[in-house]
Coordinates of C-alpha atoms in Angstrom, one line a residue:
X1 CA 14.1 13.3 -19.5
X2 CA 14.9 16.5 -20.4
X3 CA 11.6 19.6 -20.6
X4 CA 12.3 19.6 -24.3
X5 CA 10.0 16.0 -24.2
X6 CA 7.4 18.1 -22.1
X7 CA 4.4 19.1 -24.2
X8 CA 4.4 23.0 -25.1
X9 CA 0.9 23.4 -23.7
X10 CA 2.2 22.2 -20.7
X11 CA 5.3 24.4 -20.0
X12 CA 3.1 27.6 -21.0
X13 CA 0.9 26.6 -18.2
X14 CA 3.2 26.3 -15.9
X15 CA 4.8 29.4 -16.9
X16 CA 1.9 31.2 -15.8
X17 CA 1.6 29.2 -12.7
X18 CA 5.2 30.0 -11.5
X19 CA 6.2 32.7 -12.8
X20 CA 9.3 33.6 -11.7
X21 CA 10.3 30.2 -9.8
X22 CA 9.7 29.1 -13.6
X23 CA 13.4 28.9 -14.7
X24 CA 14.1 26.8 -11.0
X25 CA 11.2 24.4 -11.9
X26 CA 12.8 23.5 -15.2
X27 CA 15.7 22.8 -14.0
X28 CA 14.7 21.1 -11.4
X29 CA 12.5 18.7 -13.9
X30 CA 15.9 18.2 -15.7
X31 CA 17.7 16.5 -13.2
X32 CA 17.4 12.9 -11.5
X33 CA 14.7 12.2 -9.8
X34 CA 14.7 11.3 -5.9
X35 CA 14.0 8.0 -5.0
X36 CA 12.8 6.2 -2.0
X37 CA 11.4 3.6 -0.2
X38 CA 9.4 2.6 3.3
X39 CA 10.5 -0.1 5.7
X40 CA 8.0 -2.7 6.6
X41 CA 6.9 -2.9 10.0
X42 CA 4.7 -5.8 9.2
X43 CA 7.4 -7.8 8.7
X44 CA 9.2 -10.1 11.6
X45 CA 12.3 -11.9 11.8
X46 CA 13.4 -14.9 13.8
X47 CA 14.1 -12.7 16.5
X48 CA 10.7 -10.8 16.2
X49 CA 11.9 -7.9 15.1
X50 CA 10.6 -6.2 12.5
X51 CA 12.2 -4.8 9.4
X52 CA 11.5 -1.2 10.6
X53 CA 13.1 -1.3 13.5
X54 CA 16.3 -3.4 12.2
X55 CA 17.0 -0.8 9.7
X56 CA 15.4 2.4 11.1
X57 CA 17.4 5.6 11.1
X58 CA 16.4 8.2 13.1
X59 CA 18.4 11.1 11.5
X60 CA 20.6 12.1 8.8
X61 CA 23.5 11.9 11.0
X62 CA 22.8 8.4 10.7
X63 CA 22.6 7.6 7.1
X64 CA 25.6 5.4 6.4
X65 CA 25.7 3.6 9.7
X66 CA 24.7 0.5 7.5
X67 CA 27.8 0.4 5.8
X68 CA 27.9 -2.8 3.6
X69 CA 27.6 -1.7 0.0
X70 CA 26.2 -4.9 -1.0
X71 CA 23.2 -4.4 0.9
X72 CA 20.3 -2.1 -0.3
X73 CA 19.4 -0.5 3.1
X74 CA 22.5 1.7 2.9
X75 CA 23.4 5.0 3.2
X76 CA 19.7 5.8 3.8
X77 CA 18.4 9.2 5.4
X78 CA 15.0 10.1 6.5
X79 CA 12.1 11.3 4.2
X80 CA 11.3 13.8 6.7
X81 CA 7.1 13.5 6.5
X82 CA 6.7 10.0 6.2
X83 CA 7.0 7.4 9.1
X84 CA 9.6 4.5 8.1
X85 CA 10.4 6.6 4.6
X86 CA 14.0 6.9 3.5
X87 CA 15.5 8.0 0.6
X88 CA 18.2 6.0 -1.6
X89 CA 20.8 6.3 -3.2
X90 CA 19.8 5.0 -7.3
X91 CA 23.2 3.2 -7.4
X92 CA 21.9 0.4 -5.2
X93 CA 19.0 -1.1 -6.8
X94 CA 16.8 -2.4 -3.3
X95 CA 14.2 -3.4 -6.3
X96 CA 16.6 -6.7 -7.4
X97 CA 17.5 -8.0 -4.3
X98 CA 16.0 -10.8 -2.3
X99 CA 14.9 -8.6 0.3
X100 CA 12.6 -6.9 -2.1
X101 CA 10.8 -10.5 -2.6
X102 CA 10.1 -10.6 0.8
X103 CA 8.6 -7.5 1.6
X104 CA 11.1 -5.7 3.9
X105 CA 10.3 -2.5 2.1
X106 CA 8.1 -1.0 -0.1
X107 CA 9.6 1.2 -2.9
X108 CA 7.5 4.6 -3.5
X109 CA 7.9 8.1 -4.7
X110 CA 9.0 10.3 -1.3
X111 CA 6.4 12.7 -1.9
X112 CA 3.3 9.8 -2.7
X113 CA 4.2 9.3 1.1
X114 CA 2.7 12.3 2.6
X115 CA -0.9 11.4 1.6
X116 CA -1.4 8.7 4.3
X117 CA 0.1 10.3 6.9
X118 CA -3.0 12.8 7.0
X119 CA -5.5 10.4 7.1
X120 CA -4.1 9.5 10.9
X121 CA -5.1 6.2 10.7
X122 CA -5.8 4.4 13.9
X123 CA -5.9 0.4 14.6
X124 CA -9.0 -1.2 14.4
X125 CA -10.7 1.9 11.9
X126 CA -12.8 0.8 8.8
X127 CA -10.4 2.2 5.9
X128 CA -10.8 2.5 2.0
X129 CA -8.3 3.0 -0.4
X130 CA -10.7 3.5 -3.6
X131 CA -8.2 4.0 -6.3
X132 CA -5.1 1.9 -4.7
X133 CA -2.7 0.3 -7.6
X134 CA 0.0 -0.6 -7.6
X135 CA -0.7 -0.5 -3.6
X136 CA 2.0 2.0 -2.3
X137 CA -0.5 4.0 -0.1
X138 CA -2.5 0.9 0.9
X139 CA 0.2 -1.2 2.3
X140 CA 1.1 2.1 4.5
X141 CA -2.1 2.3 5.9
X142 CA -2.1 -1.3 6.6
X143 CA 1.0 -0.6 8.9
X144 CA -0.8 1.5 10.4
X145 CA -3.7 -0.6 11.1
X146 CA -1.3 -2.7 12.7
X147 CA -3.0 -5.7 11.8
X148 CA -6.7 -4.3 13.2
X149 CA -9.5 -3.4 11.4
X150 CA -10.3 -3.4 8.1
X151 CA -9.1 -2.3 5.0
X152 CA -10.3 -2.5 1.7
X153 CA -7.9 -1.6 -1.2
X154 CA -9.8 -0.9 -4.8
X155 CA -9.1 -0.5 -8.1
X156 CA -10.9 -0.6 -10.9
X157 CA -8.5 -2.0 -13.5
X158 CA -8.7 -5.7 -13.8
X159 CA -4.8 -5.9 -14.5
X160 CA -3.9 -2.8 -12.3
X161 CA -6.1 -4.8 -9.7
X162 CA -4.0 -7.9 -9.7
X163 CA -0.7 -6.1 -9.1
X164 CA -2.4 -4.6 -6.2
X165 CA -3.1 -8.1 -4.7
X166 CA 0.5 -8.9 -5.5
X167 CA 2.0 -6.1 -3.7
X168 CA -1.1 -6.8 -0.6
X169 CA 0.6 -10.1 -0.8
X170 CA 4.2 -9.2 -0.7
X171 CA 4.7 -6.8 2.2
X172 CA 2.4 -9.8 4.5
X173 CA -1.2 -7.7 4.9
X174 CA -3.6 -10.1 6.4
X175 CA -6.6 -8.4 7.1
X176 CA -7.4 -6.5 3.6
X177 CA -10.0 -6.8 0.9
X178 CA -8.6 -6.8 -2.9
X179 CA -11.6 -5.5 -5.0
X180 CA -12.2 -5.1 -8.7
X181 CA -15.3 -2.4 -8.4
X182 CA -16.4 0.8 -9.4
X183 CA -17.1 3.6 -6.9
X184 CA -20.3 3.7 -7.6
X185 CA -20.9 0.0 -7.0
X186 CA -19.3 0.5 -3.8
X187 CA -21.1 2.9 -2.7
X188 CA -24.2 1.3 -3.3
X189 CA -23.0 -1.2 -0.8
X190 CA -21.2 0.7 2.0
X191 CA -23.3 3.8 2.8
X192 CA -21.8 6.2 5.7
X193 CA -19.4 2.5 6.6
X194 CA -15.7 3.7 6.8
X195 CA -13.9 5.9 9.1
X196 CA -11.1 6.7 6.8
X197 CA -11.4 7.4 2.5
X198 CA -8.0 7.3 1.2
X199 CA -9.1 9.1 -2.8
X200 CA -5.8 9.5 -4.5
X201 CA -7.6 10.1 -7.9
X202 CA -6.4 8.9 -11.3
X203 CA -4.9 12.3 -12.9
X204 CA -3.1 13.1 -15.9
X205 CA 0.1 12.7 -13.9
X206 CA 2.2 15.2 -14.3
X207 CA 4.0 15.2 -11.5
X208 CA 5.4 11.9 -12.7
X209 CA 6.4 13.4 -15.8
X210 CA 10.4 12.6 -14.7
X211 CA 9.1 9.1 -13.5
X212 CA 6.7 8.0 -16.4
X213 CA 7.4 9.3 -20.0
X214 CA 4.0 7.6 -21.3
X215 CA 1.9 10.0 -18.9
X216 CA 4.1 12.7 -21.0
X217 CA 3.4 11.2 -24.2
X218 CA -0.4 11.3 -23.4
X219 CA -1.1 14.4 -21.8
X220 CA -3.1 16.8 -23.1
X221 CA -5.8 19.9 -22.2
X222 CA -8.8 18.1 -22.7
X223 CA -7.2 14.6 -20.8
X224 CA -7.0 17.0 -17.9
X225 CA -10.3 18.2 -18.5
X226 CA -11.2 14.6 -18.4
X227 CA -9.2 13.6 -15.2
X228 CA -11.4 16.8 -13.3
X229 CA -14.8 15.2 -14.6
X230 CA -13.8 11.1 -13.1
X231 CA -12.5 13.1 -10.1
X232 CA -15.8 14.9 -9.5
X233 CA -17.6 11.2 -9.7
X234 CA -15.5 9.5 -7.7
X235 CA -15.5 12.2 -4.9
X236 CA -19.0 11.8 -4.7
X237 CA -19.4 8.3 -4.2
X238 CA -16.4 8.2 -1.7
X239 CA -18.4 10.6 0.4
X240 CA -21.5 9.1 0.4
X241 CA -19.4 5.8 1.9
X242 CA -17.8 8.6 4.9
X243 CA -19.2 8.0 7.9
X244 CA -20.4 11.0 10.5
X245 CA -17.3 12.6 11.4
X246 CA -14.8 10.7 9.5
X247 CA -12.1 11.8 7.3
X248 CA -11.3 11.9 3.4
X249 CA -7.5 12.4 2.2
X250 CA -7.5 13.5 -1.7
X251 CA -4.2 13.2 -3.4
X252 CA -3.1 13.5 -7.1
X253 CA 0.0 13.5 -8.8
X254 CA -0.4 16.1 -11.0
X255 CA 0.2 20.6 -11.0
X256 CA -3.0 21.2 -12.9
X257 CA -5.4 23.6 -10.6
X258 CA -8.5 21.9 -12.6
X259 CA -7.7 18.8 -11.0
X260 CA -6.3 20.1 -7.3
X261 CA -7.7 22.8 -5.7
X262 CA -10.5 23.2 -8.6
X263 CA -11.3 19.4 -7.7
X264 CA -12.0 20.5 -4.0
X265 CA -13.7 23.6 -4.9
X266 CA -16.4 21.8 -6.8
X267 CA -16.7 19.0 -3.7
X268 CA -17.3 21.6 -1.2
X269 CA -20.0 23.4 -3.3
X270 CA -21.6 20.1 -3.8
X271 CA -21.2 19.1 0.0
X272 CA -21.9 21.2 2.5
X273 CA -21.7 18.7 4.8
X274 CA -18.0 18.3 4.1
X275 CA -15.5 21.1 5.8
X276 CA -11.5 20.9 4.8
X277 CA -9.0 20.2 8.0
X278 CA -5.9 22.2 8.3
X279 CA -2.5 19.7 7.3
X280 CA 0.5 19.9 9.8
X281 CA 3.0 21.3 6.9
X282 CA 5.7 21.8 9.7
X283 CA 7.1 18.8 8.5
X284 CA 7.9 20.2 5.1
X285 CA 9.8 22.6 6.9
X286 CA 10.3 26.6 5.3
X287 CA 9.3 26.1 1.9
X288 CA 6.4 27.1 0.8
X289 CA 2.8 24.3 0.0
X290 CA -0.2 26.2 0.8
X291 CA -2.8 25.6 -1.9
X292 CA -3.7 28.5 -4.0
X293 CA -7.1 29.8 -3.4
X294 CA -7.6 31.4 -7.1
X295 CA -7.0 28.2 -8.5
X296 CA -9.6 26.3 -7.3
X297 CA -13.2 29.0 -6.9
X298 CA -11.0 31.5 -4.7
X299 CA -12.4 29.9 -1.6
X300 CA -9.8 31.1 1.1
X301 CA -10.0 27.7 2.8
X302 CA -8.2 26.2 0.3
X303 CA -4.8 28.0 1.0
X304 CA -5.1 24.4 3.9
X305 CA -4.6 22.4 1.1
X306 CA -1.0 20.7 0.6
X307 CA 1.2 21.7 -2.7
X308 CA 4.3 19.7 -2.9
X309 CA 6.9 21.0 -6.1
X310 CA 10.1 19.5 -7.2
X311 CA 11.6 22.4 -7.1
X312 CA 10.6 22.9 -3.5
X313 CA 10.7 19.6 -1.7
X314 CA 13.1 16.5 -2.6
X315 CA 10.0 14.9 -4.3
X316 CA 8.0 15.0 -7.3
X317 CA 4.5 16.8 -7.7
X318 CA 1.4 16.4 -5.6
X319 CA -1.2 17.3 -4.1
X320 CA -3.2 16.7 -1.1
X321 CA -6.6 17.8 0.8
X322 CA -8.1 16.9 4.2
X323 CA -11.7 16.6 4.6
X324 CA -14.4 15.9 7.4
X325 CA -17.5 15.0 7.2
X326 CA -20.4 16.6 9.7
X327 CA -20.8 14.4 12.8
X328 CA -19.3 13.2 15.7
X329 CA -16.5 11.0 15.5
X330 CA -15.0 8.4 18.1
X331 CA -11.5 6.7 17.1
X332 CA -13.4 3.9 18.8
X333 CA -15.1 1.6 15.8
X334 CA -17.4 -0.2 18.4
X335 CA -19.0 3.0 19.2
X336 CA -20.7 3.0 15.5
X337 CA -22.7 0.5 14.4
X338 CA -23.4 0.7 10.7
X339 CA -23.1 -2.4 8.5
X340 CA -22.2 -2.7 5.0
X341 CA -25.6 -3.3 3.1
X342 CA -25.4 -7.0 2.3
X343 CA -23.9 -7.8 6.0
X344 CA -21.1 -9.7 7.2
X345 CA -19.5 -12.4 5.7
X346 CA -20.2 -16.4 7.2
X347 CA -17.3 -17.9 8.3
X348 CA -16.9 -22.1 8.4
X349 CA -16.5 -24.0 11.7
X350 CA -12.9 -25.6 12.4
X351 CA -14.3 -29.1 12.2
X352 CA -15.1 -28.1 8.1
X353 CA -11.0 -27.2 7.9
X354 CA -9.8 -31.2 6.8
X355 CA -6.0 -31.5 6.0
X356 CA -5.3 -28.0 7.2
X357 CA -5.2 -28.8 11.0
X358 CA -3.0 -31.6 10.4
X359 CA -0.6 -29.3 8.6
X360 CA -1.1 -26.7 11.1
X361 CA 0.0 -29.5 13.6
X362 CA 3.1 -31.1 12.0
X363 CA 4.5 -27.8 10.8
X364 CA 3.4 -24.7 12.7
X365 CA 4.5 -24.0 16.7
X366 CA 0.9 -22.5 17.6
X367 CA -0.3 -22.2 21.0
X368 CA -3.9 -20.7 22.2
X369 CA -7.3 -21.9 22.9
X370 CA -8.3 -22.3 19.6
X371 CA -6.8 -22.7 15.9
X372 CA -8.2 -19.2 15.2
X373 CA -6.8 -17.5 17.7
X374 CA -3.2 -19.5 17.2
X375 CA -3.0 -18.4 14.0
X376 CA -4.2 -15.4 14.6
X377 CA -0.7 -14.6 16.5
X378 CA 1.6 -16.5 14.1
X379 CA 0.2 -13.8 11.5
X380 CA 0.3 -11.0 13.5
X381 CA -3.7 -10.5 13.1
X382 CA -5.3 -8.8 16.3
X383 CA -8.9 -8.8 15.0
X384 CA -11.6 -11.8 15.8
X385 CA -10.9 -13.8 12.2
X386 CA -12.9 -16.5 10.4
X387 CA -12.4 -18.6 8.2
X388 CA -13.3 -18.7 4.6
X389 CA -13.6 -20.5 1.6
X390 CA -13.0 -20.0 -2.4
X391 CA -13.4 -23.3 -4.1
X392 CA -10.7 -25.2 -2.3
X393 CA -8.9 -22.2 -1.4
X394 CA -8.6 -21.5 2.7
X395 CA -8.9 -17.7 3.5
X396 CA -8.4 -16.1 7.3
X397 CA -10.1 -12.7 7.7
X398 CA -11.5 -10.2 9.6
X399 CA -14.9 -11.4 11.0
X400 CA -16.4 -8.5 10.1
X401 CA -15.3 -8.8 6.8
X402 CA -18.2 -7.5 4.7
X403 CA -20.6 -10.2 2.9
X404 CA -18.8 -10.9 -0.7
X405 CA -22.1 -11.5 -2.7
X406 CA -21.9 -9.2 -5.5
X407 CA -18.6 -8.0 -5.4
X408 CA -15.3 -8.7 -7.7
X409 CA -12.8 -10.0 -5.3
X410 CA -9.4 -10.7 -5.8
X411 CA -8.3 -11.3 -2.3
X412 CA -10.2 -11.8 0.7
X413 CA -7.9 -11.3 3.4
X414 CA -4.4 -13.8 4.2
X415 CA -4.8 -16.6 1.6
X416 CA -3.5 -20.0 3.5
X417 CA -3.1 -22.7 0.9
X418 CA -5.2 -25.0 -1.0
X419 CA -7.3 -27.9 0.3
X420 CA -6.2 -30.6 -1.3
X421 CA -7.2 -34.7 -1.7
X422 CA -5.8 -36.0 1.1
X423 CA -3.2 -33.1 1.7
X424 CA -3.1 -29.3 2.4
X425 CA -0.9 -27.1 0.1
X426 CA 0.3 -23.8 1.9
X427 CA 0.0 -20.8 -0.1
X428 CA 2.8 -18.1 -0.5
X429 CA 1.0 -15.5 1.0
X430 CA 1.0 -17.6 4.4
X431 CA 5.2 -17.7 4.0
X432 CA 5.3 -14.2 3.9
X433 CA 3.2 -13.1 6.6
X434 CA 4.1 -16.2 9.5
X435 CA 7.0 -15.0 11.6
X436 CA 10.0 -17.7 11.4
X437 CA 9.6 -18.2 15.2
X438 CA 5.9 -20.0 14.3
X439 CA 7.4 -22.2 11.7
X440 CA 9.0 -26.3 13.1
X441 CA 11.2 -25.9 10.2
X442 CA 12.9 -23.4 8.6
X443 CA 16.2 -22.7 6.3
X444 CA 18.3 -19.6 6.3
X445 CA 19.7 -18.5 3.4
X446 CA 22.2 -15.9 3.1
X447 CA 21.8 -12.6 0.6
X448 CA 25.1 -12.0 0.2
X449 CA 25.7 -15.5 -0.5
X450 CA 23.6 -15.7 -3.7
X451 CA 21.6 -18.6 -2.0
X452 CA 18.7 -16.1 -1.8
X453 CA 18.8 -15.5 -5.5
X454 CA 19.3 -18.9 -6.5
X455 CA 15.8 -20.1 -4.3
X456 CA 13.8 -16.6 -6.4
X457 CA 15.2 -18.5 -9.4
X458 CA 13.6 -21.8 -8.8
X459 CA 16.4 -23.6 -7.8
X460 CA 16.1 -26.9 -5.5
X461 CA 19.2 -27.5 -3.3
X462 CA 20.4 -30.3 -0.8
X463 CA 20.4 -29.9 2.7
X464 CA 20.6 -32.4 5.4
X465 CA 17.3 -32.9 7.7
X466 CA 13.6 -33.8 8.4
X467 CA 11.5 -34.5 5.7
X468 CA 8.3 -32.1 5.3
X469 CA 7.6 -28.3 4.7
X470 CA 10.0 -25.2 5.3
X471 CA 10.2 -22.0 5.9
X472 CA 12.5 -20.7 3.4
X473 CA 14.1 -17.3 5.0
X474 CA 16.9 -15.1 4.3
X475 CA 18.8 -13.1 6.8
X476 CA 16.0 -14.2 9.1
X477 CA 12.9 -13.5 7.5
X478 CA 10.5 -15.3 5.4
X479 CA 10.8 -15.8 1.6
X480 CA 8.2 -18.5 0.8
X481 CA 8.0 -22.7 1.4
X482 CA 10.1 -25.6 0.4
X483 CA 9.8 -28.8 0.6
X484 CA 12.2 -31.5 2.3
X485 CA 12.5 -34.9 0.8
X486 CA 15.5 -37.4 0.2
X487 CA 17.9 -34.8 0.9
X488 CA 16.6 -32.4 -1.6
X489 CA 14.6 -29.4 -0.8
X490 CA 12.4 -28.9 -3.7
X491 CA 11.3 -25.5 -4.5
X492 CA 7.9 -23.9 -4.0
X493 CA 8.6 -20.2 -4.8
X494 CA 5.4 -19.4 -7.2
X495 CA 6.7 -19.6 -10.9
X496 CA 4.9 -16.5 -12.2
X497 CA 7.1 -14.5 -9.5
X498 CA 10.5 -16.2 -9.7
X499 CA 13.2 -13.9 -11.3

């Protein structure tokens, strides 16, 4: 995209924001983007290692030690402030191959990274991602809950809010809440309840402006205007569901000083209970990313706010503040005791499960004391769980998932399969996040094969064996169920994802 598609009103800004780096930023915003992606390190093979550590390179030096062109983790090298964030080369398309599907990655703007890593998210910690399609930031913070705690991932588009499930589904998250809500609803229902407030604000997104021509097309003044007013709103609410002591990471996506550091000005005038953190920029290295004080209401605290420009960094444009709330903070979550307002949610007893013991029993290798805690380990969950019920639907989740009366839910934690008449159907979800070693019966397929692509297609294939349900992997992990019968393995890939 080249800056004659950029609206006028837009380069004469930035003109007068840059000054003389000017000339370097437009050239810059003229050339290919860089493109990344983070390894998964939710996600287990047969051998139980995770994709992460597989494919992890610590160092440049490193970068084609995977050598196989027809693989997409190739010739990789370190995004250098995000854990498990590499950059790759455009030529080899990790988005179309079979490892995609499974959730060995996550593909995401190298600077949309950095956000997270300030919250310092610990396992076990209460987290919120209000604003959270498509779900890049969300599923990093669920790696770094580790399977502990709870997260809840919101967005407030229906549509925008089902691709967020997807992509919740995908990379094998088990103990997250998919809403549908406003902030303000939330609020209402989570007063001074989370530890960590991930706010990475709806903008007019023009640090995407490489990435996303439509933010271009529909940029304007008064849009940005616009953005700073929602951003003001949903600031408030997220603070009033901060706990004593916790933290609040604001992000955008955009250069405009009304919706950075004039965002944060306003919220600190508003809050005086609220103080900004310094951010570790050493990771950043020389260049400079202090936040500008005389664009926000020339407080000098905001010079600890984060500034990352194309120009300057091998990313696109954003922008990033760290916030505390008054109060005394314990990374411990069973040292504070506060409830969400309608409680916790009520879980069923085992002996109310029917047909999914049995299939637990036939086609799972669970050991423990109970089926809870069994399953539990074959997901890698580490929290007390329950189970729950939609309908006929089977859901495991945290058990102090909060109550679900008047909230829009699109996922309430690792979805299991359907209780059927006589029968239990797993569910996709439950392929992706069981490690091969839990399954009695799996199949390896090979990516470079083309078997891989021929099961996302829907295909059925024969294979010698035991009738029942399998683990469909490739290259050792898990790609979703089929099912063995006659010498055919019939396909249960979910149609609406199949390529």
């Amino acid at each position: 995209m080249g800056a004659d598609i950029f609206p006028e009103a837009f380069l004469e800004r930035m003109k007068q924001l840059l000054g003389a780096e000017y000339d370097e930023f437009l050239i810059v915003m003229n050339q290919e983007r860089h493109q990344a992606l983070r390894l998964n390190r939710l996600k287990l093979n047969m051998n139980g290692r995770s994709a992460a550590e597989i494919f992890a390179i610590e160092d440049n030096s490193q970068a084609e030690s995977w050598s196989d062109d027809t693989q997409p983790l190739t010739h990789l090298s370190k995004v250098p402030w995000a854990e498990n964030g590499y950059y790759y080369p455009p030529a080899s398309q990790p988005g179309k191959h079979p490892y995609h599907e499974a959730g060995l990655y996550y593909i995401q703007e190298p600077s949309a990274m950095a956000p997270v890593e300030f919250l310092e998210v610990q396992p076990g910690e209460r987290v919120l991602d209000l604003c959270a399609a498509p779900g890049g930031k969300s599923t990093q913070i669920a790696a770094k809950l580790g399977g502990k705690g709870l997260l809840i991932c919101n967005e407030i588009h229906p549509a925008r809010a089902r691709i967020l499930s997807e992509n919740i589904e995908r990379m094998g998250i088990c103990n997250a809440l998919v809403t549908n809500e406003t902030p303000i609803h939330l609020a209402e229902l989570f007063p001074d309840y989370f530890d960590r407030i991930l706010v990475d604000a709806p903008c007019s997104g023009e640090g995407m402006f490489r990435k996303n021509q439509t933010a271009c097309e529909e940029w304007s003044p008064e849009n940005v205007e616009l953005c700073a007013q929602r951003q003001d709103e949903i600031l408030d609410n997220a603070a009033r569901m901060l706990r004593p002591g916790g933290r609040l990471v604001y992000s955008t996506c955009t250069f405009a000083p009304e919706e950075n550091e004039g965002s944060i000005g306003r919220f600190l005038e508003r809050h005086s209970d609220f103080t900004l953190l310094p951010i570790d920029k050493s990771v950043f290295g020389s260049v400079p990313c202090d936040g500008i004080p005389q664009w926000g209401n020339g407080l000098s605290e905001l010079r600890s706010t984060l500034r990352l420009w194309p120009h300057r960094v091998n990313g696109e444009g954003h922008f990033a503040a760290l916030l505390q709330k008054t109060g005394s903070f314990s990374k411990s979550c069973n040292s504070y005791e506060a409830l969400p307002l309608n409680g916790t949610v009520r879980g069923i007893p085992e002996k109310d499960l029917g047909e999914f013991i049995p299939f637990c029993q036939e086609n799972l290798l669970l050991s423990g004391d109970t089926l809870t805690q069994q399953l539990e380990s074959a997901v890698g969950m580490k929290n007390e769980t329950v189970f729950i019920k939609f309908g006929e639907n089977l859901y495991l989740a945290p058990a102090q998932l909060p109550n679900l009366k008047g909230l829009r839910v699109l996922r309430p934690g690792l979805h299991l399969g359907e209780m059927k008449k006589n029968r239990f159907e797993p569910s996709h979800a439950l392929a992706l996040a069981l490690s091969p070693r839990v399954a009695a019966r799996t199949r390896n397929l090979s990516s470079d094969s083309g078997q891989a692509i021929s099961y996302l297609n829907g295909q059925t294939f024969t294979v010698e064996g035991d009738k029942g349900w399998y683990l469909i992997c490739v290259d050792g992990f898990s790609l979703g169920w089929g099912k063995l019968a006659g010498g055919v393995m019939k396909n249960h890939y979910p149609k609406g994802l199949r390529i």
